[in-house]
PDB file of C-alpha atoms in Angstrom:
ATOM      1  CA  UNK A 234     136.465  44.056 145.863  1.00 42.00           C
ATOM      2  CA  UNK A 235     135.047  47.689 145.323  1.00 47.00           C
ATOM      3  CA  UNK A 236     131.337  48.159 144.543  1.00 55.00           C
ATOM      4  CA  UNK A 237     130.506  51.734 143.734  1.00 60.00           C
ATOM      5  CA  UNK A 238     127.124  52.728 143.471  1.00 60.00           C
ATOM      6  CA  UNK A 239     126.130  56.036 141.802  1.00 69.00           C
ATOM      7  CA  UNK A 240     122.934  58.048 142.792  1.00 75.00           C
ATOM      8  CA  UNK A 241     121.567  61.012 140.884  1.00 83.00           C
ATOM      9  CA  UNK A 242     118.987  63.250 142.446  1.00 83.00           C
ATOM     10  CA  UNK A 243     116.320  64.026 139.699  1.00 89.00           C
ATOM     11  CA  UNK A 244     113.443  66.110 140.984  1.00 94.00           C
ATOM     12  CA  UNK A 245     110.122  65.733 139.321  1.00 95.00           C
ATOM     13  CA  UNK A 246     107.109  68.027 139.169  1.00 97.00           C
ATOM     14  CA  UNK A 247     103.606  66.812 139.347  1.00 97.00           C
ATOM     15  CA  UNK A 248     102.050  69.847 137.687  1.00 98.00           C
ATOM     16  CA  UNK A 249      98.346  69.898 138.139  1.00 97.00           C
ATOM     17  CA  UNK A 250      95.878  72.213 136.514  1.00 97.00           C
ATOM     18  CA  UNK A 251      93.243  72.845 139.341  1.00 93.00           C
ATOM     19  CA  UNK A 252      90.718  74.326 136.711  1.00 95.00           C
ATOM     20  CA  UNK A 253      90.634  71.126 134.513  1.00 97.00           C
ATOM     21  CA  UNK A 254      91.562  68.689 137.277  1.00 97.00           C
ATOM     22  CA  UNK A 255      94.234  67.433 134.824  1.00 98.00           C
ATOM     23  CA  UNK A 256      98.196  66.588 135.071  1.00 98.00           C
ATOM     24  CA  UNK A 257     100.778  67.703 132.697  1.00 98.00           C
ATOM     25  CA  UNK A 258     102.663  65.064 131.034  1.00 98.00           C
ATOM     26  CA  UNK A 259     105.341  65.156 128.374  1.00 97.00           C
ATOM     27  CA  UNK A 260     106.567  62.439 125.964  1.00 97.00           C
ATOM     28  CA  UNK A 261     110.194  61.862 126.306  1.00 93.00           C
ATOM     29  CA  UNK A 262     112.389  61.742 123.193  1.00 92.00           C
ATOM     30  CA  UNK A 263     115.735  60.056 122.792  1.00 85.00           C
ATOM     31  CA  UNK A 264     115.812  58.985 126.529  1.00 78.00           C
ATOM     32  CA  UNK A 265     117.589  55.643 127.221  1.00 75.00           C
ATOM     33  CA  UNK A 266     115.059  54.033 129.816  1.00 74.00           C
ATOM     34  CA  UNK A 267     111.756  55.715 128.774  1.00 78.00           C
ATOM     35  CA  UNK A 268     111.971  56.937 124.932  1.00 84.00           C
ATOM     36  CA  UNK A 269     108.583  57.913 123.598  1.00 91.00           C
ATOM     37  CA  UNK A 270     106.855  57.259 127.079  1.00 94.00           C
ATOM     38  CA  UNK A 271     104.949  60.065 128.891  1.00 97.00           C
ATOM     39  CA  UNK A 272     106.602  61.321 131.990  1.00 95.00           C
ATOM     40  CA  UNK A 273     106.364  64.297 134.544  1.00 97.00           C
ATOM     41  CA  UNK A 274     108.762  67.076 134.001  1.00 97.00           C
ATOM     42  CA  UNK A 275     111.886  67.517 135.945  1.00 94.00           C
ATOM     43  CA  UNK A 276     115.458  66.474 135.873  1.00 91.00           C
ATOM     44  CA  UNK A 277     118.824  65.989 137.572  1.00 91.00           C
ATOM     45  CA  UNK A 278     120.235  68.448 139.961  1.00 92.00           C
ATOM     46  CA  UNK A 279     123.555  69.849 138.964  1.00 93.00           C
ATOM     47  CA  UNK A 280     126.525  70.867 141.112  1.00 92.00           C
ATOM     48  CA  UNK A 281     126.023  74.520 139.764  1.00 95.00           C
ATOM     49  CA  UNK A 282     122.493  74.558 141.330  1.00 95.00           C
ATOM     50  CA  UNK A 283     122.736  76.648 144.561  1.00 94.00           C
ATOM     51  CA  UNK A 284     119.687  74.801 146.215  1.00 92.00           C
ATOM     52  CA  UNK A 285     117.087  72.070 145.383  1.00 91.00           C
ATOM     53  CA  UNK A 286     114.684  74.948 144.555  1.00 92.00           C
ATOM     54  CA  UNK A 287     117.082  76.511 142.136  1.00 95.00           C
ATOM     55  CA  UNK A 288     117.483  73.114 140.485  1.00 94.00           C
ATOM     56  CA  UNK A 289     113.653  72.695 140.204  1.00 94.00           C
ATOM     57  CA  UNK A 290     113.414  76.161 138.729  1.00 94.00           C
ATOM     58  CA  UNK A 291     116.115  75.752 136.179  1.00 96.00           C
ATOM     59  CA  UNK A 292     114.738  72.338 135.139  1.00 95.00           C
ATOM     60  CA  UNK A 293     111.118  73.915 134.915  1.00 97.00           C
ATOM     61  CA  UNK A 294     112.482  76.772 132.670  1.00 97.00           C
ATOM     62  CA  UNK A 295     114.581  74.300 130.516  1.00 96.00           C
ATOM     63  CA  UNK A 296     111.807  71.759 129.933  1.00 96.00           C
ATOM     64  CA  UNK A 297     108.593  73.836 129.765  1.00 97.00           C
ATOM     65  CA  UNK A 298     109.895  77.510 129.362  1.00 97.00           C
ATOM     66  CA  UNK A 299     109.693  80.703 131.504  1.00 96.00           C
ATOM     67  CA  UNK A 300     106.188  81.536 130.264  1.00 97.00           C
ATOM     68  CA  UNK A 301     104.618  78.748 132.111  1.00 97.00           C
ATOM     69  CA  UNK A 302     103.869  79.909 135.691  1.00 96.00           C
ATOM     70  CA  UNK A 303     103.536  77.202 138.431  1.00 96.00           C
ATOM     71  CA  UNK A 304     103.712  77.263 142.103  1.00 92.00           C
ATOM     72  CA  UNK A 305     105.275  74.431 144.156  1.00 92.00           C
ATOM     73  CA  UNK A 306     104.947  72.950 147.596  1.00 91.00           C
ATOM     74  CA  UNK A 307     108.713  72.844 148.005  1.00 88.00           C
ATOM     75  CA  UNK A 308     108.642  71.418 151.683  1.00 86.00           C
ATOM     76  CA  UNK A 309     107.121  68.126 150.736  1.00 87.00           C
ATOM     77  CA  UNK A 310     107.924  65.469 148.426  1.00 92.00           C
ATOM     78  CA  UNK A 311     106.967  61.936 147.385  1.00 92.00           C
ATOM     79  CA  UNK A 312     110.211  59.961 146.790  1.00 91.00           C
ATOM     80  CA  UNK A 313     110.873  56.953 144.423  1.00 89.00           C
ATOM     81  CA  UNK A 314     114.053  54.872 143.976  1.00 88.00           C
ATOM     82  CA  UNK A 315     114.761  54.052 140.379  1.00 84.00           C
ATOM     83  CA  UNK A 316     117.231  51.719 139.114  1.00 84.00           C
ATOM     84  CA  UNK A 317     118.379  52.639 135.554  1.00 79.00           C
ATOM     85  CA  UNK A 318     119.249  50.314 132.758  1.00 81.00           C
ATOM     86  CA  UNK A 319     122.946  51.271 133.119  1.00 81.00           C
ATOM     87  CA  UNK A 320     123.001  49.987 136.583  1.00 80.00           C
ATOM     88  CA  UNK A 321     122.913  53.385 138.322  1.00 81.00           C
ATOM     89  CA  UNK A 322     120.069  54.465 140.798  1.00 86.00           C
ATOM     90  CA  UNK A 323     118.170  57.702 140.770  1.00 84.00           C
ATOM     91  CA  UNK A 324     116.400  59.105 143.677  1.00 90.00           C
ATOM     92  CA  UNK A 325     113.229  60.892 142.396  1.00 91.00           C
ATOM     93  CA  UNK A 326     111.592  63.370 144.869  1.00 95.00           C
ATOM     94  CA  UNK A 327     108.184  64.328 143.393  1.00 95.00           C
ATOM     95  CA  UNK A 328     106.826  67.999 144.223  1.00 95.00           C
ATOM     96  CA  UNK A 329     103.332  69.012 144.004  1.00 95.00           C
ATOM     97  CA  UNK A 330     103.047  71.867 141.387  1.00 95.00           C
ATOM     98  CA  UNK A 331      99.943  73.990 140.499  1.00 94.00           C
ATOM     99  CA  UNK A 332      99.606  75.373 137.111  1.00 96.00           C
ATOM    100  CA  UNK A 333      98.861  79.083 137.031  1.00 95.00           C
ATOM    101  CA  UNK A 334      99.013  79.993 133.519  1.00 97.00           C
ATOM    102  CA  UNK A 335     101.263  80.802 130.730  1.00 97.00           C
ATOM    103  CA  UNK A 336     102.323  78.943 127.563  1.00 97.00           C
ATOM    104  CA  UNK A 337     104.095  75.632 127.719  1.00 97.00           C
ATOM    105  CA  UNK A 338     107.190  75.639 125.538  1.00 97.00           C
ATOM    106  CA  UNK A 339     108.883  72.172 125.320  1.00 97.00           C
ATOM    107  CA  UNK A 340     112.549  71.826 124.783  1.00 95.00           C
ATOM    108  CA  UNK A 341     114.007  69.091 122.779  1.00 94.00           C
ATOM    109  CA  UNK A 342     113.932  66.472 125.411  1.00 92.00           C
ATOM    110  CA  UNK A 343     110.226  65.975 124.665  1.00 95.00           C
ATOM    111  CA  UNK A 344     108.368  65.403 121.369  1.00 96.00           C
ATOM    112  CA  UNK A 345     104.832  66.606 122.721  1.00 96.00           C
ATOM    113  CA  UNK A 346     102.830  67.085 125.925  1.00 97.00           C
ATOM    114  CA  UNK A 347      99.316  66.787 126.943  1.00 98.00           C
ATOM    115  CA  UNK A 348      96.987  67.655 129.903  1.00 98.00           C
ATOM    116  CA  UNK A 349      95.559  64.315 131.074  1.00 98.00           C
ATOM    117  CA  UNK A 350      92.477  64.474 133.194  1.00 98.00           C
ATOM    118  CA  UNK A 351      93.329  62.754 136.467  1.00 97.00           C
ATOM    119  CA  UNK A 352      90.456  60.258 136.153  1.00 96.00           C
ATOM    120  CA  UNK A 353      92.009  58.902 132.953  1.00 97.00           C
ATOM    121  CA  UNK A 354      95.390  57.975 134.543  1.00 96.00           C
ATOM    122  CA  UNK A 355      94.836  54.373 135.285  1.00 93.00           C
ATOM    123  CA  UNK A 356      93.953  53.530 131.688  1.00 95.00           C
ATOM    124  CA  UNK A 357      96.487  55.907 129.916  1.00 97.00           C
ATOM    125  CA  UNK A 358      99.540  54.507 128.030  1.00 96.00           C
ATOM    126  CA  UNK A 359     102.378  54.815 127.375  1.00 96.00           C
ATOM    127  CA  UNK A 360     103.334  56.367 130.716  1.00 95.00           C
ATOM    128  CA  UNK A 361     105.843  55.944 133.338  1.00 92.00           C
ATOM    129  CA  UNK A 362     104.181  53.319 135.924  1.00 91.00           C
ATOM    130  CA  UNK A 363     104.853  55.389 139.090  1.00 92.00           C
ATOM    131  CA  UNK A 364     102.774  58.536 137.745  1.00 95.00           C
ATOM    132  CA  UNK A 365      99.420  57.448 139.141  1.00 96.00           C
ATOM    133  CA  UNK A 366     100.539  57.029 142.559  1.00 95.00           C
ATOM    134  CA  UNK A 367     102.651  60.318 142.515  1.00 96.00           C
ATOM    135  CA  UNK A 368      99.543  62.207 141.294  1.00 97.00           C
ATOM    136  CA  UNK A 369      97.318  60.780 144.092  1.00 95.00           C
ATOM    137  CA  UNK A 370      99.886  61.932 146.631  1.00 94.00           C
ATOM    138  CA  UNK A 371     100.134  65.322 144.912  1.00 94.00           C
ATOM    139  CA  UNK A 372      96.376  65.752 144.867  1.00 93.00           C
ATOM    140  CA  UNK A 373      96.211  65.079 148.548  1.00 90.00           C
ATOM    141  CA  UNK A 374      99.122  67.589 149.055  1.00 88.00           C
ATOM    142  CA  UNK A 375      97.310  70.164 146.776  1.00 87.00           C
ATOM    143  CA  UNK A 376      94.232  70.033 149.192  1.00 84.00           C
ATOM    144  CA  UNK A 377      96.422  70.784 152.045  1.00 81.00           C
ATOM    145  CA  UNK A 378      98.048  73.908 150.456  1.00 80.00           C
ATOM    146  CA  UNK A 379      94.924  75.236 148.763  1.00 70.00           C
ATOM    147  CA  UNK A 380      94.554  78.973 148.110  1.00 56.00           C
ATOM    148  CA  UNK A 381      98.334  79.477 147.560  1.00 54.00           C
ATOM    149  CA  UNK A 382      99.237  78.915 151.114  1.00 65.00           C
ATOM    150  CA  UNK A 383     102.644  77.046 151.418  1.00 71.00           C
ATOM    151  CA  UNK A 384     103.298  77.494 147.668  1.00 76.00           C
ATOM    152  CA  UNK A 385     106.444  79.021 145.949  1.00 80.00           C
ATOM    153  CA  UNK A 386     105.795  80.446 142.618  1.00 78.00           C
ATOM    154  CA  UNK A 387     108.312  79.833 139.782  1.00 75.00           C
TER     155      UNK A 387
END
């Protein structure tokens, strides 16, 4: 008997605005597992991506545009295993990203976005349930890489 398991690598960005102490959330549109639910931005790595950083940059530009400037701590990730409704699994590495300015221009995968103050995460809904823990992790990492050290600008 052959049991084939498919994994997708789907990087997520925990984009934090250090000025407002808030996190960027975008409402998914037309997504099988989380339609109309707020999520972090990011997406699947493609075979044409030259590296994980290339995939992160591509997804960032596709989902929130080139005008939005962020910097990420690319060497560290918070990893989550997600089992999709279709039976496949996803490995979701979450990367700390610091918002540095510029306009957010969502693509058609999302219906809207918001900057949610981190102190409102526990009571906010509808949101993917793993977000509060990922934001706690990212906040700790952000403290370690303050003042732009260890960050790559996208």
